[in-house]
Amino acid sequence: MSAPILHNSARVLEFDALRELLRGYATSPPGKSRISALAPSTDCVWIGEQQELTAEVREFRRVGGRFDFSGLLDITRLVEKSRIAGATLETTEIRDVLALVDRAAEWREIALHPPASMRTEWRRVFTLSQGIADFTEFLRYFRNKIEPDGTLDDRASPELARIRREIERQRRLIQESLRGYLRRLAEGGAVQDELITIRGERFVIPVKIEQKRRVQGVVHGASSSGQTVFVEPLETIEQNNELVRLLDDEQAEIHRILLEMTRRIGEKAEAIRVSAEVLGGLELQFAKARFAEDYNCVPVK
């Protein structure tokens, strides 16, 4: 944009109030940021391009076209971090990046195949949308690997799936051993409750404080009342050790996966950054289109 008008003229035009009103039509931080950066201009070429963009989006909306920008976040910091060798994004951060890339890919398809019922040429929007790269292979790699809550799915890698199966098997073995042990202790009234709990990733059983000497094992703390201690019986210590080892293996594999995912994002960092800018620019146009519809605006001739 060039030739911005003087600040005093902007105040007379109440441009700040208008811009704030327009911000209410945006739902995502990238879109709101683009609106906040708007400044009045006397550049007739730029003004004409902006009016054409808004007109094309209005026509898209008129024939039933819709696009949802809600939920998109400012991923600038995350994309920059992914460029650093050896950096690791958290699963929730990777999920946020993928959400934006997926939405960009969705819009790319719309831009390539606009509704046939549109009466105006899809020219300015198509040009703007060309900044979005083809992320087909990139998204295919990540598909089904991250759950909506940000945890890694078992399908993130065959090794992760194997380790998690072993963890579940080991947990069942420990619980079976402890249930049998609990039944024997219950007959003598040594246990506080016939239940199994976890302290520091190790399965333990609650034992009445006065019966603690009857249970050989390692104490892992006491209840808030002090009437119960949590004991890891000697016969399950090795089983718990194996479980802890498997949990360590799981964390190591998760770290390896996140390193690889972050590296792949880093490889596409510039394309993702550009796509994020395009989506921000598109939401600006959608906000202008909705504003124009609500206030019956017409292009300046």
PDB file of C-alpha atoms in Angstrom:
ATOM      1  CA  MET A   1       0.000   0.000   0.000  1.00  0.00           C
ATOM      2  CA  SER A   2       1.275   3.506  -0.773  1.00  0.00           C
ATOM      3  CA  ALA A   3       0.319   7.154  -0.373  1.00  0.00           C
ATOM      4  CA  PRO A   4      -1.321   6.976   3.068  1.00  0.00           C
ATOM      5  CA  ILE A   5      -3.438  10.002   3.857  1.00  0.00           C
ATOM      6  CA  LEU A   6      -2.632  12.366   6.670  1.00  0.00           C
ATOM      7  CA  HIS A   7      -3.452  11.359  10.236  1.00  0.00           C
ATOM      8  CA  ASN A   8      -5.687  14.380  10.755  1.00  0.00           C
ATOM      9  CA  SER A   9      -7.727  13.393   7.696  1.00  0.00           C
ATOM     10  CA  ALA A  10      -8.037   9.855   9.085  1.00  0.00           C
ATOM     11  CA  ARG A  11      -9.427  11.269  12.320  1.00  0.00           C
ATOM     12  CA  VAL A  12     -11.957  13.366  10.434  1.00  0.00           C
ATOM     13  CA  LEU A  13     -13.062  10.264   8.559  1.00  0.00           C
ATOM     14  CA  GLU A  14     -13.311   8.384  11.892  1.00  0.00           C
ATOM     15  CA  PHE A  15     -11.161   5.686  10.341  1.00  0.00           C
ATOM     16  CA  ASP A  16     -10.176   4.158  13.698  1.00  0.00           C
ATOM     17  CA  ALA A  17     -13.828   3.616  14.609  1.00  0.00           C
ATOM     18  CA  LEU A  18     -14.520   2.114  11.193  1.00  0.00           C
ATOM     19  CA  ARG A  19     -11.533  -0.210  11.487  1.00  0.00           C
ATOM     20  CA  GLU A  20     -12.629  -1.365  14.935  1.00  0.00           C
ATOM     21  CA  LEU A  21     -16.117  -2.039  13.601  1.00  0.00           C
ATOM     22  CA  LEU A  22     -14.612  -4.115  10.795  1.00  0.00           C
ATOM     23  CA  ARG A  23     -12.519  -6.106  13.319  1.00  0.00           C
ATOM     24  CA  GLY A  24     -15.768  -7.399  14.746  1.00  0.00           C
ATOM     25  CA  TYR A  25     -16.347  -9.270  11.510  1.00  0.00           C
ATOM     26  CA  ALA A  26     -13.125 -11.295  11.872  1.00  0.00           C
ATOM     27  CA  THR A  27     -12.854 -14.368  14.081  1.00  0.00           C
ATOM     28  CA  SER A  28      -9.168 -15.360  13.969  1.00  0.00           C
ATOM     29  CA  PRO A  29      -6.050 -13.566  15.271  1.00  0.00           C
ATOM     30  CA  PRO A  30      -4.466 -13.504  11.752  1.00  0.00           C
ATOM     31  CA  GLY A  31      -7.590 -11.879  10.323  1.00  0.00           C
ATOM     32  CA  LYS A  32      -7.920  -9.359  13.132  1.00  0.00           C
ATOM     33  CA  SER A  33      -4.230  -8.532  12.810  1.00  0.00           C
ATOM     34  CA  ARG A  34      -4.611  -7.768   9.112  1.00  0.00           C
ATOM     35  CA  ILE A  35      -7.555  -5.481   9.835  1.00  0.00           C
ATOM     36  CA  SER A  36      -5.645  -3.713  12.616  1.00  0.00           C
ATOM     37  CA  ALA A  37      -2.850  -2.988  10.134  1.00  0.00           C
ATOM     38  CA  LEU A  38      -5.209  -1.235   7.704  1.00  0.00           C
ATOM     39  CA  ALA A  39      -4.528   2.418   6.991  1.00  0.00           C
ATOM     40  CA  PRO A  40      -6.414   4.826   4.717  1.00  0.00           C
ATOM     41  CA  SER A  41      -4.789   5.411   1.345  1.00  0.00           C
ATOM     42  CA  THR A  42      -5.060   7.566  -1.772  1.00  0.00           C
ATOM     43  CA  ASP A  43      -3.482   4.869  -3.978  1.00  0.00           C
ATOM     44  CA  CYS A  44      -6.191   4.438  -6.631  1.00  0.00           C
ATOM     45  CA  VAL A  45      -4.694   1.209  -8.010  1.00  0.00           C
ATOM     46  CA  TRP A  46      -4.603  -0.437  -4.583  1.00  0.00           C
ATOM     47  CA  ILE A  47      -8.107   0.789  -3.793  1.00  0.00           C
ATOM     48  CA  GLY A  48      -9.395  -0.670  -7.046  1.00  0.00           C
ATOM     49  CA  GLU A  49      -7.784  -4.047  -6.334  1.00  0.00           C
ATOM     50  CA  GLN A  50      -9.287  -4.114  -2.855  1.00  0.00           C
ATOM     51  CA  GLN A  51     -12.758  -3.344  -4.169  1.00  0.00           C
ATOM     52  CA  GLU A  52     -12.458  -6.081  -6.764  1.00  0.00           C
ATOM     53  CA  LEU A  53     -11.385  -8.576  -4.100  1.00  0.00           C
ATOM     54  CA  THR A  54     -14.340  -7.679  -1.900  1.00  0.00           C
ATOM     55  CA  ALA A  55     -16.743  -7.833  -4.846  1.00  0.00           C
ATOM     56  CA  GLU A  56     -15.541 -11.319  -5.766  1.00  0.00           C
ATOM     57  CA  VAL A  57     -15.935 -12.546  -2.192  1.00  0.00           C
ATOM     58  CA  ARG A  58     -19.424 -11.022  -2.032  1.00  0.00           C
ATOM     59  CA  GLU A  59     -20.351 -12.900  -5.188  1.00  0.00           C
ATOM     60  CA  PHE A  60     -18.886 -16.100  -3.725  1.00  0.00           C
ATOM     61  CA  ARG A  61     -21.059 -15.617  -0.649  1.00  0.00           C
ATOM     62  CA  ARG A  62     -24.101 -14.717  -2.750  1.00  0.00           C
ATOM     63  CA  VAL A  63     -24.084 -18.133  -4.443  1.00  0.00           C
ATOM     64  CA  GLY A  64     -23.763 -19.904  -1.078  1.00  0.00           C
ATOM     65  CA  GLY A  65     -19.990 -20.079  -0.749  1.00  0.00           C
ATOM     66  CA  ARG A  66     -18.747 -20.196   2.840  1.00  0.00           C
ATOM     67  CA  PHE A  67     -15.418 -20.521   4.593  1.00  0.00           C
ATOM     68  CA  ASP A  68     -14.723 -20.723   8.321  1.00  0.00           C
ATOM     69  CA  PHE A  69     -11.717 -18.857   9.720  1.00  0.00           C
ATOM     70  CA  SER A  70     -12.532 -19.496  13.384  1.00  0.00           C
ATOM     71  CA  GLY A  71      -9.969 -21.459  15.380  1.00  0.00           C
ATOM     72  CA  LEU A  72      -7.006 -20.299  13.300  1.00  0.00           C
ATOM     73  CA  LEU A  73      -4.128 -19.033  15.444  1.00  0.00           C
ATOM     74  CA  ASP A  74      -1.070 -16.884  14.899  1.00  0.00           C
ATOM     75  CA  ILE A  75       1.556 -19.562  14.273  1.00  0.00           C
ATOM     76  CA  THR A  76       4.436 -17.225  13.423  1.00  0.00           C
ATOM     77  CA  ARG A  77       6.446 -18.125  16.531  1.00  0.00           C
ATOM     78  CA  LEU A  78       5.873 -21.853  16.043  1.00  0.00           C
ATOM     79  CA  VAL A  79       6.955 -21.790  12.411  1.00  0.00           C
ATOM     80  CA  GLU A  80      10.092 -19.846  13.307  1.00  0.00           C
ATOM     81  CA  LYS A  81      10.897 -22.325  16.077  1.00  0.00           C
ATOM     82  CA  SER A  82      10.539 -25.232  13.643  1.00  0.00           C
ATOM     83  CA  ARG A  83      13.394 -23.803  11.568  1.00  0.00           C
ATOM     84  CA  ILE A  84      15.853 -24.300  14.443  1.00  0.00           C
ATOM     85  CA  ALA A  85      17.904 -27.497  14.121  1.00  0.00           C
ATOM     86  CA  GLY A  86      17.023 -29.919  16.913  1.00  0.00           C
ATOM     87  CA  ALA A  87      13.988 -27.924  18.056  1.00  0.00           C
ATOM     88  CA  THR A  88      10.868 -29.792  19.121  1.00  0.00           C
ATOM     89  CA  LEU A  89       7.338 -28.465  18.957  1.00  0.00           C
ATOM     90  CA  GLU A  90       4.787 -29.834  21.410  1.00  0.00           C
ATOM     91  CA  THR A  91       1.968 -31.942  20.008  1.00  0.00           C
ATOM     92  CA  THR A  92      -0.564 -29.172  20.679  1.00  0.00           C
ATOM     93  CA  GLU A  93       1.653 -26.708  18.805  1.00  0.00           C
ATOM     94  CA  ILE A  94       1.995 -29.085  15.861  1.00  0.00           C
ATOM     95  CA  ARG A  95      -1.789 -29.535  15.926  1.00  0.00           C
ATOM     96  CA  ASP A  96      -2.263 -25.754  15.691  1.00  0.00           C
ATOM     97  CA  VAL A  97       0.118 -25.500  12.736  1.00  0.00           C
ATOM     98  CA  LEU A  98      -1.622 -28.390  10.978  1.00  0.00           C
ATOM     99  CA  ALA A  99      -5.037 -26.823  11.578  1.00  0.00           C
ATOM    100  CA  LEU A 100      -3.946 -23.730   9.670  1.00  0.00           C
ATOM    101  CA  VAL A 101      -2.265 -25.718   6.882  1.00  0.00           C
ATOM    102  CA  ASP A 102      -5.320 -27.933   6.522  1.00  0.00           C
ATOM    103  CA  ARG A 103      -7.581 -24.873   6.269  1.00  0.00           C
ATOM    104  CA  ALA A 104      -5.228 -23.318   3.719  1.00  0.00           C
ATOM    105  CA  ALA A 105      -5.352 -26.509   1.644  1.00  0.00           C
ATOM    106  CA  GLU A 106      -9.140 -26.458   1.866  1.00  0.00           C
ATOM    107  CA  TRP A 107      -9.260 -22.891   0.558  1.00  0.00           C
ATOM    108  CA  ARG A 108      -6.777 -23.729  -2.224  1.00  0.00           C
ATOM    109  CA  GLU A 109      -9.246 -26.286  -3.579  1.00  0.00           C
ATOM    110  CA  ILE A 110     -12.062 -23.727  -3.435  1.00  0.00           C
ATOM    111  CA  ALA A 111      -9.920 -21.162  -5.261  1.00  0.00           C
ATOM    112  CA  LEU A 112      -9.062 -23.692  -7.967  1.00  0.00           C
ATOM    113  CA  HIS A 113     -12.699 -24.790  -8.331  1.00  0.00           C
ATOM    114  CA  PRO A 114     -15.012 -21.863  -7.482  1.00  0.00           C
ATOM    115  CA  PRO A 115     -18.802 -22.276  -7.650  1.00  0.00           C
ATOM    116  CA  ALA A 116     -19.923 -22.503 -11.286  1.00  0.00           C
ATOM    117  CA  SER A 117     -22.918 -20.262 -10.565  1.00  0.00           C
ATOM    118  CA  MET A 118     -20.741 -17.195  -9.876  1.00  0.00           C
ATOM    119  CA  ARG A 119     -21.457 -14.354 -12.275  1.00  0.00           C
ATOM    120  CA  THR A 120     -18.169 -12.494 -11.905  1.00  0.00           C
ATOM    121  CA  GLU A 121     -14.678 -13.588 -12.869  1.00  0.00           C
ATOM    122  CA  TRP A 122     -12.667 -15.183 -10.032  1.00  0.00           C
ATOM    123  CA  ARG A 123      -9.570 -13.140 -10.792  1.00  0.00           C
ATOM    124  CA  ARG A 124      -8.227 -11.179  -7.821  1.00  0.00           C
ATOM    125  CA  VAL A 125      -9.063 -13.878  -5.300  1.00  0.00           C
ATOM    126  CA  PHE A 126      -7.482 -16.536  -7.506  1.00  0.00           C
ATOM    127  CA  THR A 127      -4.273 -14.496  -7.755  1.00  0.00           C
ATOM    128  CA  LEU A 128      -4.199 -13.961  -3.986  1.00  0.00           C
ATOM    129  CA  SER A 129      -4.836 -17.665  -3.368  1.00  0.00           C
ATOM    130  CA  GLN A 130      -1.932 -18.753  -5.556  1.00  0.00           C
ATOM    131  CA  GLY A 131       0.304 -17.991  -2.578  1.00  0.00           C
ATOM    132  CA  ILE A 132      -0.967 -21.182  -0.930  1.00  0.00           C
ATOM    133  CA  ALA A 133       1.274 -24.137  -1.776  1.00  0.00           C
ATOM    134  CA  ASP A 134       0.144 -27.697  -2.451  1.00  0.00           C
ATOM    135  CA  PHE A 135       0.326 -29.385   0.961  1.00  0.00           C
ATOM    136  CA  THR A 136      -1.101 -32.761  -0.122  1.00  0.00           C
ATOM    137  CA  GLU A 137       1.956 -34.877   0.709  1.00  0.00           C
ATOM    138  CA  PHE A 138       2.767 -32.833   3.790  1.00  0.00           C
ATOM    139  CA  LEU A 139      -0.706 -33.370   5.288  1.00  0.00           C
ATOM    140  CA  ARG A 140      -0.728 -37.044   4.299  1.00  0.00           C
ATOM    141  CA  TYR A 141       2.300 -37.659   6.514  1.00  0.00           C
ATOM    142  CA  PHE A 142       0.526 -36.175   9.549  1.00  0.00           C
ATOM    143  CA  ARG A 143      -2.885 -37.741   8.942  1.00  0.00           C
ATOM    144  CA  ASN A 144      -4.299 -39.650  11.955  1.00  0.00           C
ATOM    145  CA  LYS A 145      -1.132 -39.127  14.008  1.00  0.00           C
ATOM    146  CA  ILE A 146      -2.351 -36.451  16.439  1.00  0.00           C
ATOM    147  CA  GLU A 147      -5.582 -36.637  18.411  1.00  0.00           C
ATOM    148  CA  PRO A 148      -7.839 -33.557  18.749  1.00  0.00           C
ATOM    149  CA  ASP A 149      -6.693 -33.176  22.379  1.00  0.00           C
ATOM    150  CA  GLY A 150      -3.072 -32.953  21.218  1.00  0.00           C
ATOM    151  CA  THR A 151      -1.883 -36.446  22.204  1.00  0.00           C
ATOM    152  CA  LEU A 152      -0.035 -38.694  19.783  1.00  0.00           C
ATOM    153  CA  ASP A 153      -2.112 -41.470  18.289  1.00  0.00           C
ATOM    154  CA  ASP A 154      -0.714 -45.014  18.313  1.00  0.00           C
ATOM    155  CA  ARG A 155      -0.531 -44.710  14.527  1.00  0.00           C
ATOM    156  CA  ALA A 156       2.162 -42.027  14.848  1.00  0.00           C
ATOM    157  CA  SER A 157       4.718 -44.835  14.430  1.00  0.00           C
ATOM    158  CA  PRO A 158       4.781 -48.654  14.492  1.00  0.00           C
ATOM    159  CA  GLU A 159       7.285 -48.526  17.361  1.00  0.00           C
ATOM    160  CA  LEU A 160       5.024 -46.298  19.457  1.00  0.00           C
ATOM    161  CA  ALA A 161       2.119 -48.677  18.864  1.00  0.00           C
ATOM    162  CA  ARG A 162       4.277 -51.649  19.910  1.00  0.00           C
ATOM    163  CA  ILE A 163       5.521 -49.960  23.084  1.00  0.00           C
ATOM    164  CA  ARG A 164       2.012 -48.943  24.110  1.00  0.00           C
ATOM    165  CA  ARG A 165       0.760 -52.487  23.626  1.00  0.00           C
ATOM    166  CA  GLU A 166       3.567 -53.688  25.891  1.00  0.00           C
ATOM    167  CA  ILE A 167       2.690 -51.043  28.468  1.00  0.00           C
ATOM    168  CA  GLU A 168      -0.935 -52.161  28.590  1.00  0.00           C
ATOM    169  CA  ARG A 169       0.105 -55.811  28.852  1.00  0.00           C
ATOM    170  CA  GLN A 170       2.516 -54.995  31.693  1.00  0.00           C
ATOM    171  CA  ARG A 171      -0.130 -52.993  33.536  1.00  0.00           C
ATOM    172  CA  ARG A 172      -2.541 -55.924  33.345  1.00  0.00           C
ATOM    173  CA  LEU A 173       0.115 -58.299  34.708  1.00  0.00           C
ATOM    174  CA  ILE A 174       0.855 -56.005  37.658  1.00  0.00           C
ATOM    175  CA  GLN A 175      -2.822 -55.503  38.434  1.00  0.00           C
ATOM    176  CA  GLU A 176      -3.456 -59.248  38.359  1.00  0.00           C
ATOM    177  CA  SER A 177      -0.539 -59.844  40.728  1.00  0.00           C
ATOM    178  CA  LEU A 178      -1.720 -57.134  43.110  1.00  0.00           C
ATOM    179  CA  ARG A 179      -5.318 -58.327  43.097  1.00  0.00           C
ATOM    180  CA  GLY A 180      -4.190 -61.752  44.212  1.00  0.00           C
ATOM    181  CA  TYR A 181      -1.973 -60.223  46.877  1.00  0.00           C
ATOM    182  CA  LEU A 182      -4.815 -58.001  48.071  1.00  0.00           C
ATOM    183  CA  ARG A 183      -7.150 -60.954  48.471  1.00  0.00           C
ATOM    184  CA  ARG A 184      -4.631 -62.654  50.740  1.00  0.00           C
ATOM    185  CA  LEU A 185      -4.095 -59.519  52.828  1.00  0.00           C
ATOM    186  CA  ALA A 186      -7.808 -58.789  53.113  1.00  0.00           C
ATOM    187  CA  GLU A 187      -8.361 -62.080  54.906  1.00  0.00           C
ATOM    188  CA  GLY A 188      -6.164 -60.809  57.747  1.00  0.00           C
ATOM    189  CA  GLY A 189      -7.566 -57.267  57.735  1.00  0.00           C
ATOM    190  CA  ALA A 190      -4.245 -55.689  56.785  1.00  0.00           C
ATOM    191  CA  VAL A 191      -5.441 -53.590  53.861  1.00  0.00           C
ATOM    192  CA  GLN A 192      -7.378 -50.356  54.193  1.00  0.00           C
ATOM    193  CA  ASP A 193      -9.291 -50.848  50.931  1.00  0.00           C
ATOM    194  CA  GLU A 194      -9.231 -53.555  48.316  1.00  0.00           C
ATOM    195  CA  LEU A 195      -8.059 -51.265  45.565  1.00  0.00           C
ATOM    196  CA  ILE A 196      -4.979 -50.569  43.501  1.00  0.00           C
ATOM    197  CA  THR A 197      -3.630 -47.097  42.934  1.00  0.00           C
ATOM    198  CA  ILE A 198      -0.582 -45.413  41.402  1.00  0.00           C
ATOM    199  CA  ARG A 199       2.170 -43.394  43.028  1.00  0.00           C
ATOM    200  CA  GLY A 200       4.964 -42.033  40.832  1.00  0.00           C
ATOM    201  CA  GLU A 201       4.090 -44.339  37.914  1.00  0.00           C
ATOM    202  CA  ARG A 202       4.279 -47.384  40.187  1.00  0.00           C
ATOM    203  CA  PHE A 203       1.287 -49.525  41.175  1.00  0.00           C
ATOM    204  CA  VAL A 204       0.778 -49.688  44.942  1.00  0.00           C
ATOM    205  CA  ILE A 205      -1.816 -50.853  47.476  1.00  0.00           C
ATOM    206  CA  PRO A 206      -3.227 -48.954  50.477  1.00  0.00           C
ATOM    207  CA  VAL A 207      -2.320 -50.536  53.826  1.00  0.00           C
ATOM    208  CA  LYS A 208      -3.512 -49.574  57.336  1.00  0.00           C
ATOM    209  CA  ILE A 209      -0.674 -47.849  59.169  1.00  0.00           C
ATOM    210  CA  GLU A 210      -0.797 -50.306  62.067  1.00  0.00           C
ATOM    211  CA  GLN A 211      -0.533 -53.256  59.635  1.00  0.00           C
ATOM    212  CA  LYS A 212       2.411 -51.840  57.661  1.00  0.00           C
ATOM    213  CA  ARG A 213       4.889 -54.384  59.073  1.00  0.00           C
ATOM    214  CA  ARG A 214       2.808 -57.243  57.682  1.00  0.00           C
ATOM    215  CA  VAL A 215       3.387 -56.092  54.091  1.00  0.00           C
ATOM    216  CA  GLN A 216       6.931 -56.405  52.798  1.00  0.00           C
ATOM    217  CA  GLY A 217       7.681 -53.763  50.231  1.00  0.00           C
ATOM    218  CA  VAL A 218       8.521 -50.139  49.522  1.00  0.00           C
ATOM    219  CA  VAL A 219       6.384 -47.349  50.998  1.00  0.00           C
ATOM    220  CA  HIS A 220       5.429 -44.616  48.506  1.00  0.00           C
ATOM    221  CA  GLY A 221       3.845 -42.029  50.784  1.00  0.00           C
ATOM    222  CA  ALA A 222       0.816 -41.849  53.056  1.00  0.00           C
ATOM    223  CA  SER A 223      -2.748 -40.561  52.900  1.00  0.00           C
ATOM    224  CA  SER A 224      -3.601 -37.041  54.075  1.00  0.00           C
ATOM    225  CA  SER A 225      -5.070 -38.488  57.287  1.00  0.00           C
ATOM    226  CA  GLY A 226      -1.935 -40.524  57.947  1.00  0.00           C
ATOM    227  CA  GLN A 227      -4.017 -43.634  58.574  1.00  0.00           C
ATOM    228  CA  THR A 228      -2.986 -45.307  55.328  1.00  0.00           C
ATOM    229  CA  VAL A 229       0.356 -45.905  53.637  1.00  0.00           C
ATOM    230  CA  PHE A 230       0.808 -46.868  50.001  1.00  0.00           C
ATOM    231  CA  VAL A 231       3.045 -49.889  49.623  1.00  0.00           C
ATOM    232  CA  GLU A 232       4.648 -51.457  46.584  1.00  0.00           C
ATOM    233  CA  PRO A 233       4.911 -55.178  47.465  1.00  0.00           C
ATOM    234  CA  LEU A 234       8.270 -56.865  46.904  1.00  0.00           C
ATOM    235  CA  GLU A 235       6.746 -59.347  44.479  1.00  0.00           C
ATOM    236  CA  THR A 236       5.707 -56.594  42.031  1.00  0.00           C
ATOM    237  CA  ILE A 237       8.834 -54.400  42.208  1.00  0.00           C
ATOM    238  CA  GLU A 238      10.442 -55.995  39.152  1.00  0.00           C
ATOM    239  CA  GLN A 239       7.161 -55.781  37.252  1.00  0.00           C
ATOM    240  CA  ASN A 240       6.878 -52.098  38.124  1.00  0.00           C
ATOM    241  CA  ASN A 241      10.506 -51.587  37.081  1.00  0.00           C
ATOM    242  CA  GLU A 242       9.685 -53.058  33.689  1.00  0.00           C
ATOM    243  CA  LEU A 243       6.654 -50.787  33.398  1.00  0.00           C
ATOM    244  CA  VAL A 244       8.766 -47.712  34.186  1.00  0.00           C
ATOM    245  CA  ARG A 245      11.303 -48.810  31.579  1.00  0.00           C
ATOM    246  CA  LEU A 246       8.530 -49.130  28.983  1.00  0.00           C
ATOM    247  CA  LEU A 247       7.175 -45.711  29.904  1.00  0.00           C
ATOM    248  CA  ASP A 248      10.660 -44.267  29.410  1.00  0.00           C
ATOM    249  CA  ASP A 249      10.814 -45.979  26.015  1.00  0.00           C
ATOM    250  CA  GLU A 250       7.451 -44.433  25.142  1.00  0.00           C
ATOM    251  CA  GLN A 251       8.688 -40.945  26.013  1.00  0.00           C
ATOM    252  CA  ALA A 252      11.859 -41.474  23.986  1.00  0.00           C
ATOM    253  CA  GLU A 253       9.830 -42.567  20.951  1.00  0.00           C
ATOM    254  CA  ILE A 254       7.444 -39.631  21.372  1.00  0.00           C
ATOM    255  CA  HIS A 255      10.424 -37.277  21.437  1.00  0.00           C
ATOM    256  CA  ARG A 256      11.823 -38.869  18.277  1.00  0.00           C
ATOM    257  CA  ILE A 257       8.463 -38.496  16.513  1.00  0.00           C
ATOM    258  CA  LEU A 258       8.100 -34.858  17.562  1.00  0.00           C
ATOM    259  CA  LEU A 259      11.608 -34.120  16.313  1.00  0.00           C
ATOM    260  CA  GLU A 260      10.714 -35.576  12.926  1.00  0.00           C
ATOM    261  CA  MET A 261       7.373 -33.756  12.792  1.00  0.00           C
ATOM    262  CA  THR A 262       9.032 -30.467  13.711  1.00  0.00           C
ATOM    263  CA  ARG A 263      11.713 -31.011  11.070  1.00  0.00           C
ATOM    264  CA  ARG A 264       9.054 -31.532   8.398  1.00  0.00           C
ATOM    265  CA  ILE A 265       7.272 -28.349   9.448  1.00  0.00           C
ATOM    266  CA  GLY A 266      10.601 -26.525   9.321  1.00  0.00           C
ATOM    267  CA  GLU A 267      11.133 -27.705   5.752  1.00  0.00           C
ATOM    268  CA  LYS A 268       7.801 -26.120   4.801  1.00  0.00           C
ATOM    269  CA  ALA A 269       8.178 -23.108   7.093  1.00  0.00           C
ATOM    270  CA  GLU A 270       8.221 -20.468   4.361  1.00  0.00           C
ATOM    271  CA  ALA A 271       5.283 -21.998   2.482  1.00  0.00           C
ATOM    272  CA  ILE A 272       3.313 -22.214   5.738  1.00  0.00           C
ATOM    273  CA  ARG A 273       4.159 -18.611   6.622  1.00  0.00           C
ATOM    274  CA  VAL A 274       2.985 -17.386   3.216  1.00  0.00           C
ATOM    275  CA  SER A 275      -0.197 -19.456   3.453  1.00  0.00           C
ATOM    276  CA  ALA A 276      -0.935 -17.966   6.871  1.00  0.00           C
ATOM    277  CA  GLU A 277      -0.563 -14.475   5.386  1.00  0.00           C
ATOM    278  CA  VAL A 278      -2.910 -15.391   2.547  1.00  0.00           C
ATOM    279  CA  LEU A 279      -5.546 -16.664   4.973  1.00  0.00           C
ATOM    280  CA  GLY A 280      -5.226 -13.462   7.001  1.00  0.00           C
ATOM    281  CA  GLY A 281      -5.697 -11.439   3.819  1.00  0.00           C
ATOM    282  CA  LEU A 282      -8.670 -13.563   2.804  1.00  0.00           C
ATOM    283  CA  GLU A 283     -10.373 -13.105   6.158  1.00  0.00           C
ATOM    284  CA  LEU A 284      -9.926  -9.361   5.716  1.00  0.00           C
ATOM    285  CA  GLN A 285     -11.821  -9.632   2.428  1.00  0.00           C
ATOM    286  CA  PHE A 286     -14.533 -11.792   3.946  1.00  0.00           C
ATOM    287  CA  ALA A 287     -14.920  -9.310   6.797  1.00  0.00           C
ATOM    288  CA  LYS A 288     -15.239  -6.449   4.291  1.00  0.00           C
ATOM    289  CA  ALA A 289     -17.780  -8.451   2.285  1.00  0.00           C
ATOM    290  CA  ARG A 290     -19.950  -9.150   5.330  1.00  0.00           C
ATOM    291  CA  PHE A 291     -19.651  -5.530   6.437  1.00  0.00           C
ATOM    292  CA  ALA A 292     -20.684  -4.391   2.931  1.00  0.00           C
ATOM    293  CA  GLU A 293     -23.690  -6.700   2.972  1.00  0.00           C
ATOM    294  CA  ASP A 294     -24.845  -5.458   6.377  1.00  0.00           C
ATOM    295  CA  TYR A 295     -24.445  -1.779   5.479  1.00  0.00           C
ATOM    296  CA  ASN A 296     -25.504  -1.979   1.820  1.00  0.00           C
ATOM    297  CA  CYS A 297     -22.144  -0.653   0.623  1.00  0.00           C
ATOM    298  CA  VAL A 298     -21.379  -0.066  -3.051  1.00  0.00           C
ATOM    299  CA  PRO A 299     -18.018   0.305  -4.853  1.00  0.00           C
ATOM    300  CA  VAL A 300     -16.617   3.785  -5.339  1.00  0.00           C
ATOM    301  CA  LYS A 301     -16.553   4.695  -9.016  1.00  0.00           C
TER     302      LYS A 301
END
